[in-house]
């Protein structure tokens, strides 16, 4: 008969729980949540908050740390209103500097009553994502589109290429004649392909799912005032992930390189600790 000790495995020593070195304490987590839930940041994703503070010379936590604080408080969710749509394919439009390729489209804005709409004409520089032209009118018209283009080109210069989908105004003789006279190459979406104008579609999504976008506009004047304020904020405040977390204006006017140097200096001298938050803000 074998001894009991040969049949009974020795008791294992209890493992000591190791607390991760980067674990946030209660105070650090509270400070982060206080900032990201502040009125000016509450509708922005962490990456936007990070970039805006960095451009002001403030670095108190990495993007992953902000997400970790939100996760620990069960606040990791889309902070904007979004439609759940499949990713859009990008057409082969190439621009190496601002002013080479513009894309444009028209979208409906809800009016004061059902089936009443206002129409936003929007032209975007695909290199900088800068809104170079925007108008709101009570109707869709090729003549109004051509007028918007003429004004836009006089301010920002005439591009080499203008891309659009195959809508009535986009393929009209009026617009075609204007671009031909200016020796601008026309580019159109492929027939029956709805996702060949992703730059315009992405901007319309940003517009219509923004928390500040109203259910309807009471008048044409209301729609125009909203458009002016929104485009100003988008061009000069929105940090775009497709252009290195810069604003469209920074890229369009050649300021992005300088901002990159300033950001690098901030990161080099900052203490990457959330507990420094209150001192820096």
Tab-separated table of C-alpha atoms in Angstrom:
chain	number	residue	atom	x	y	z
A	1	UNK	CA	0.000	0.000	0.000
A	2	UNK	CA	1.455	3.357	-1.089
A	3	UNK	CA	1.866	6.238	1.256
A	4	UNK	CA	-0.761	8.927	1.076
A	5	UNK	CA	1.876	11.510	0.227
A	6	UNK	CA	2.559	9.763	-3.063
A	7	UNK	CA	-1.066	10.012	-4.102
A	8	UNK	CA	-1.983	13.473	-2.866
A	9	UNK	CA	-0.430	16.376	-4.780
A	10	UNK	CA	1.179	19.041	-2.634
A	11	UNK	CA	-0.914	22.119	-2.001
A	12	UNK	CA	-0.065	25.006	-4.321
A	13	UNK	CA	0.937	28.284	-2.830
A	14	UNK	CA	-1.623	31.005	-3.493
A	15	UNK	CA	-0.540	33.365	-6.262
A	16	UNK	CA	-0.151	36.958	-5.296
A	17	UNK	CA	-2.398	39.218	-7.315
A	18	UNK	CA	-0.250	41.534	-9.401
A	19	UNK	CA	-1.724	44.967	-10.049
A	20	UNK	CA	-0.725	46.318	-13.497
A	21	UNK	CA	1.659	49.240	-13.247
A	22	UNK	CA	-0.510	51.302	-15.581
A	23	UNK	CA	-3.754	50.692	-13.744
A	24	UNK	CA	-5.654	53.906	-13.110
A	25	UNK	CA	-6.463	54.766	-9.538
A	26	UNK	CA	-9.837	56.235	-8.590
A	27	UNK	CA	-8.601	59.828	-8.618
A	28	UNK	CA	-6.952	59.519	-12.029
A	29	UNK	CA	-10.015	57.887	-13.552
A	30	UNK	CA	-12.292	60.547	-12.066
A	31	UNK	CA	-10.170	63.359	-13.475
A	32	UNK	CA	-10.175	61.849	-16.953
A	33	UNK	CA	-13.940	61.285	-16.891
A	34	UNK	CA	-14.497	64.851	-15.693
A	35	UNK	CA	-12.714	66.226	-18.743
A	36	UNK	CA	-14.117	63.904	-21.427
A	37	UNK	CA	-17.654	64.452	-20.112
A	38	UNK	CA	-17.289	68.236	-19.982
A	39	UNK	CA	-19.735	70.164	-22.156
A	40	UNK	CA	-17.179	70.995	-24.864
A	41	UNK	CA	-15.970	67.386	-25.168
A	42	UNK	CA	-18.991	65.237	-24.315
A	43	UNK	CA	-19.925	64.570	-27.959
A	44	UNK	CA	-16.348	64.010	-29.148
A	45	UNK	CA	-14.484	60.694	-29.370
A	46	UNK	CA	-11.247	60.372	-27.347
A	47	UNK	CA	-9.065	60.860	-30.413
A	48	UNK	CA	-10.609	64.306	-31.026
A	49	UNK	CA	-10.231	65.308	-27.370
A	50	UNK	CA	-6.599	64.172	-27.389
A	51	UNK	CA	-5.780	66.140	-30.554
A	52	UNK	CA	-7.524	69.335	-29.454
A	53	UNK	CA	-5.731	69.386	-26.099
A	54	UNK	CA	-2.407	68.527	-27.731
A	55	UNK	CA	-2.736	71.508	-30.068
A	56	UNK	CA	-3.090	73.688	-26.961
A	57	UNK	CA	0.136	72.298	-25.535
A	58	UNK	CA	-1.640	69.970	-23.108
A	59	UNK	CA	-0.804	66.271	-22.857
A	60	UNK	CA	-2.133	64.442	-19.831
A	61	UNK	CA	-3.021	60.974	-21.106
A	62	UNK	CA	-2.698	58.839	-24.215
A	63	UNK	CA	-5.690	57.931	-26.357
A	64	UNK	CA	-5.562	54.361	-25.028
A	65	UNK	CA	-5.554	55.636	-21.430
A	66	UNK	CA	-8.654	57.716	-22.107
A	67	UNK	CA	-10.372	54.677	-23.608
A	68	UNK	CA	-9.319	52.585	-20.609
A	69	UNK	CA	-10.856	55.098	-18.203
A	70	UNK	CA	-14.078	55.101	-20.213
A	71	UNK	CA	-14.114	51.299	-20.340
A	72	UNK	CA	-13.669	50.989	-16.582
A	73	UNK	CA	-16.692	53.247	-16.173
A	74	UNK	CA	-18.707	51.475	-18.906
A	75	UNK	CA	-18.715	54.542	-21.150
A	76	UNK	CA	-17.081	53.053	-24.224
A	77	UNK	CA	-19.625	53.740	-26.921
A	78	UNK	CA	-20.033	55.906	-29.983
A	79	UNK	CA	-20.340	59.441	-28.616
A	80	UNK	CA	-21.874	60.771	-31.835
A	81	UNK	CA	-25.114	59.942	-33.635
A	82	UNK	CA	-24.173	57.501	-36.376
A	83	UNK	CA	-25.886	55.395	-38.977
A	84	UNK	CA	-24.570	51.846	-39.113
A	85	UNK	CA	-23.470	51.619	-42.717
A	86	UNK	CA	-20.848	49.513	-44.501
A	87	UNK	CA	-17.451	51.047	-45.225
A	88	UNK	CA	-17.248	52.968	-48.470
A	89	UNK	CA	-14.692	52.225	-51.165
A	90	UNK	CA	-12.492	55.126	-52.252
A	91	UNK	CA	-12.246	55.840	-55.990
A	92	UNK	CA	-8.894	56.334	-57.675
A	93	UNK	CA	-8.682	60.089	-57.246
A	94	UNK	CA	-5.180	61.254	-56.392
A	95	UNK	CA	-4.168	64.683	-55.128
A	96	UNK	CA	-0.705	65.575	-53.856
A	97	UNK	CA	-1.404	69.183	-52.858
A	98	UNK	CA	-4.492	71.278	-52.104
A	99	UNK	CA	-6.326	72.669	-55.090
A	100	UNK	CA	-5.797	69.748	-57.471
A	101	UNK	CA	-9.006	67.729	-57.093
A	102	UNK	CA	-12.396	68.869	-55.829
A	103	UNK	CA	-15.433	66.697	-55.281
A	104	UNK	CA	-18.976	68.007	-54.969
A	105	UNK	CA	-22.506	66.877	-54.307
A	106	UNK	CA	-25.941	68.076	-53.231
A	107	UNK	CA	-27.829	66.863	-50.170
A	108	UNK	CA	-31.312	67.552	-48.832
A	109	UNK	CA	-31.878	69.375	-45.548
A	110	UNK	CA	-35.272	68.880	-43.842
A	111	UNK	CA	-37.528	71.924	-44.019
A	112	UNK	CA	-40.331	73.153	-41.754
A	113	UNK	CA	-42.939	70.714	-43.049
A	114	UNK	CA	-42.929	67.161	-44.372
A	115	UNK	CA	-41.662	66.825	-47.965
A	116	UNK	CA	-40.232	70.359	-47.860
A	117	UNK	CA	-36.459	70.451	-48.276
A	118	UNK	CA	-33.598	72.861	-48.705
A	119	UNK	CA	-30.603	71.834	-50.788
A	120	UNK	CA	-26.981	72.105	-49.662
A	121	UNK	CA	-24.399	72.324	-52.461
A	122	UNK	CA	-20.996	71.317	-51.085
A	123	UNK	CA	-17.552	71.237	-52.732
A	124	UNK	CA	-14.579	69.620	-50.956
A	125	UNK	CA	-10.841	69.612	-51.615
A	126	UNK	CA	-9.993	65.897	-51.358
A	127	UNK	CA	-6.379	66.504	-50.299
A	128	UNK	CA	-7.105	68.726	-47.310
A	129	UNK	CA	-10.789	67.776	-46.753
A	130	UNK	CA	-11.403	71.527	-46.625
A	131	UNK	CA	-14.889	72.702	-47.601
A	132	UNK	CA	-14.025	75.156	-50.355
A	133	UNK	CA	-17.583	75.888	-51.435
A	134	UNK	CA	-21.017	75.564	-49.869
A	135	UNK	CA	-24.402	77.086	-50.616
A	136	UNK	CA	-27.942	76.347	-49.454
A	137	UNK	CA	-30.808	76.973	-51.886
A	138	UNK	CA	-34.542	76.202	-51.942
A	139	UNK	CA	-34.173	73.969	-55.003
A	140	UNK	CA	-31.700	71.852	-56.954
A	141	UNK	CA	-30.508	73.526	-60.126
A	142	UNK	CA	-27.600	73.119	-62.509
A	143	UNK	CA	-27.422	76.902	-62.855
A	144	UNK	CA	-27.076	77.334	-59.082
A	145	UNK	CA	-24.428	74.610	-59.037
A	146	UNK	CA	-22.445	76.382	-61.753
A	147	UNK	CA	-22.699	79.660	-59.838
A	148	UNK	CA	-21.347	77.969	-56.703
A	149	UNK	CA	-18.431	76.531	-58.682
A	150	UNK	CA	-17.605	79.851	-60.312
A	151	UNK	CA	-17.499	81.590	-56.930
A	152	UNK	CA	-15.472	78.773	-55.358
A	153	UNK	CA	-12.891	78.776	-58.153
A	154	UNK	CA	-12.498	82.556	-57.908
A	155	UNK	CA	-11.655	82.241	-54.200
A	156	UNK	CA	-9.665	79.005	-53.997
A	157	UNK	CA	-8.414	78.588	-57.547
A	158	UNK	CA	-9.490	76.351	-60.405
A	159	UNK	CA	-8.725	72.653	-59.823
A	160	UNK	CA	-7.425	70.173	-62.358
A	161	UNK	CA	-10.247	67.684	-61.719
A	162	UNK	CA	-13.806	67.925	-60.387
A	163	UNK	CA	-15.457	64.677	-59.294
A	164	UNK	CA	-19.173	64.074	-58.784
A	165	UNK	CA	-21.780	61.346	-58.948
A	166	UNK	CA	-24.171	61.011	-61.877
A	167	UNK	CA	-26.992	63.166	-60.546
A	168	UNK	CA	-28.973	65.420	-62.867
A	169	UNK	CA	-27.150	68.626	-61.936
A	170	UNK	CA	-23.748	66.923	-61.924
A	171	UNK	CA	-24.110	65.641	-65.500
A	172	UNK	CA	-25.912	68.719	-66.820
A	173	UNK	CA	-24.788	70.587	-69.922
A	174	UNK	CA	-24.510	73.775	-67.857
A	175	UNK	CA	-21.919	72.327	-65.492
A	176	UNK	CA	-20.159	70.455	-68.297
A	177	UNK	CA	-19.817	73.651	-70.340
A	178	UNK	CA	-18.400	75.588	-67.390
A	179	UNK	CA	-15.767	72.955	-66.644
A	180	UNK	CA	-14.904	72.595	-70.320
A	181	UNK	CA	-14.392	76.353	-70.695
A	182	UNK	CA	-12.065	76.299	-67.675
A	183	UNK	CA	-10.237	73.194	-68.978
A	184	UNK	CA	-11.155	71.219	-65.871
A	185	UNK	CA	-11.347	67.437	-66.220
A	186	UNK	CA	-14.703	65.938	-65.227
A	187	UNK	CA	-14.777	62.740	-63.200
A	188	UNK	CA	-17.971	60.819	-62.489
A	189	UNK	CA	-18.992	57.812	-60.448
A	190	UNK	CA	-19.380	54.561	-62.331
A	191	UNK	CA	-22.914	53.857	-63.581
A	192	UNK	CA	-25.134	52.268	-60.910
A	193	UNK	CA	-22.335	52.426	-58.307
A	194	UNK	CA	-23.443	54.446	-55.288
A	195	UNK	CA	-20.189	54.595	-53.323
A	196	UNK	CA	-17.834	56.280	-55.791
A	197	UNK	CA	-18.068	59.702	-54.134
A	198	UNK	CA	-16.973	58.836	-50.580
A	199	UNK	CA	-15.496	62.219	-49.681
A	200	UNK	CA	-18.818	63.992	-50.149
A	201	UNK	CA	-20.775	61.118	-48.616
A	202	UNK	CA	-18.504	61.040	-45.571
A	203	UNK	CA	-18.952	64.765	-45.035
A	204	UNK	CA	-22.730	64.546	-45.346
A	205	UNK	CA	-22.636	61.793	-42.727
A	206	UNK	CA	-20.538	64.008	-40.444
A	207	UNK	CA	-23.064	66.812	-40.949
A	208	UNK	CA	-26.312	64.914	-40.493
A	209	UNK	CA	-25.248	62.772	-37.549
A	210	UNK	CA	-23.647	65.608	-35.617
A	211	UNK	CA	-25.375	66.153	-32.240
A	212	UNK	CA	-26.102	69.772	-33.211
A	213	UNK	CA	-27.901	68.868	-36.454
A	214	UNK	CA	-31.602	69.765	-35.975
A	215	UNK	CA	-34.607	67.637	-36.826
A	216	UNK	CA	-35.696	70.327	-39.275
A	217	UNK	CA	-34.995	73.902	-40.327
A	218	UNK	CA	-37.702	76.513	-39.887
A	219	UNK	CA	-36.616	78.604	-42.847
A	220	UNK	CA	-34.022	78.948	-45.569
A	221	UNK	CA	-32.285	81.562	-43.435
A	222	UNK	CA	-32.044	79.119	-40.526
A	223	UNK	CA	-30.509	76.485	-42.795
A	224	UNK	CA	-27.972	78.947	-44.178
A	225	UNK	CA	-26.938	80.200	-40.736
A	226	UNK	CA	-26.499	76.651	-39.485
A	227	UNK	CA	-24.487	75.778	-42.583
A	228	UNK	CA	-22.134	78.712	-42.104
A	229	UNK	CA	-21.471	77.899	-38.444
A	230	UNK	CA	-21.056	74.171	-39.040
A	231	UNK	CA	-18.654	74.552	-41.965
A	232	UNK	CA	-16.576	77.075	-40.008
A	233	UNK	CA	-16.278	74.624	-37.113
A	234	UNK	CA	-15.518	71.684	-39.394
A	235	UNK	CA	-12.826	73.485	-41.373
A	236	UNK	CA	-11.054	75.014	-38.390
A	237	UNK	CA	-11.785	72.796	-35.356
A	238	UNK	CA	-12.484	69.224	-36.491
A	239	UNK	CA	-9.385	66.999	-36.261
A	240	UNK	CA	-9.615	64.613	-39.202
A	241	UNK	CA	-8.183	61.105	-38.823
A	242	UNK	CA	-7.536	60.891	-42.569
A	243	UNK	CA	-5.107	63.823	-42.460
A	244	UNK	CA	-3.091	63.075	-39.330
A	245	UNK	CA	-5.527	64.535	-36.783
A	246	UNK	CA	-5.096	67.960	-38.328
A	247	UNK	CA	-7.909	70.335	-39.151
A	248	UNK	CA	-8.770	70.722	-42.843
A	249	UNK	CA	-7.721	74.381	-42.629
A	250	UNK	CA	-4.278	73.483	-41.261
A	251	UNK	CA	-3.652	71.155	-44.206
A	252	UNK	CA	-5.242	73.417	-46.803
A	253	UNK	CA	-3.171	76.441	-45.817
A	254	UNK	CA	0.104	74.616	-45.167
A	255	UNK	CA	0.105	74.826	-41.366
A	256	UNK	CA	0.174	71.090	-40.631
A	257	UNK	CA	3.976	70.743	-40.628
A	258	UNK	CA	4.332	73.485	-38.042
A	259	UNK	CA	1.627	71.914	-35.893
A	260	UNK	CA	3.482	68.592	-36.058
A	261	UNK	CA	6.616	70.249	-34.641
A	262	UNK	CA	4.593	71.852	-31.835
A	263	UNK	CA	2.920	68.547	-30.980
A	264	UNK	CA	6.256	66.739	-30.899
A	265	UNK	CA	7.616	69.355	-28.494
A	266	UNK	CA	4.591	68.973	-26.230
A	267	UNK	CA	4.925	65.187	-26.175
A	268	UNK	CA	8.672	65.393	-25.529
A	269	UNK	CA	8.290	67.573	-22.456
A	270	UNK	CA	4.981	66.328	-21.067
A	271	UNK	CA	4.567	64.024	-18.111
A	272	UNK	CA	2.259	61.316	-19.480
A	273	UNK	CA	0.398	60.957	-16.222
A	274	UNK	CA	-3.316	61.667	-15.698
A	275	UNK	CA	-2.587	63.119	-12.245
A	276	UNK	CA	-1.012	66.141	-13.960
A	277	UNK	CA	-4.362	66.965	-15.567
A	278	UNK	CA	-5.644	69.589	-13.163
A	279	UNK	CA	-2.359	71.518	-13.180
A	280	UNK	CA	-2.202	71.623	-16.979
A	281	UNK	CA	-5.839	72.509	-17.569
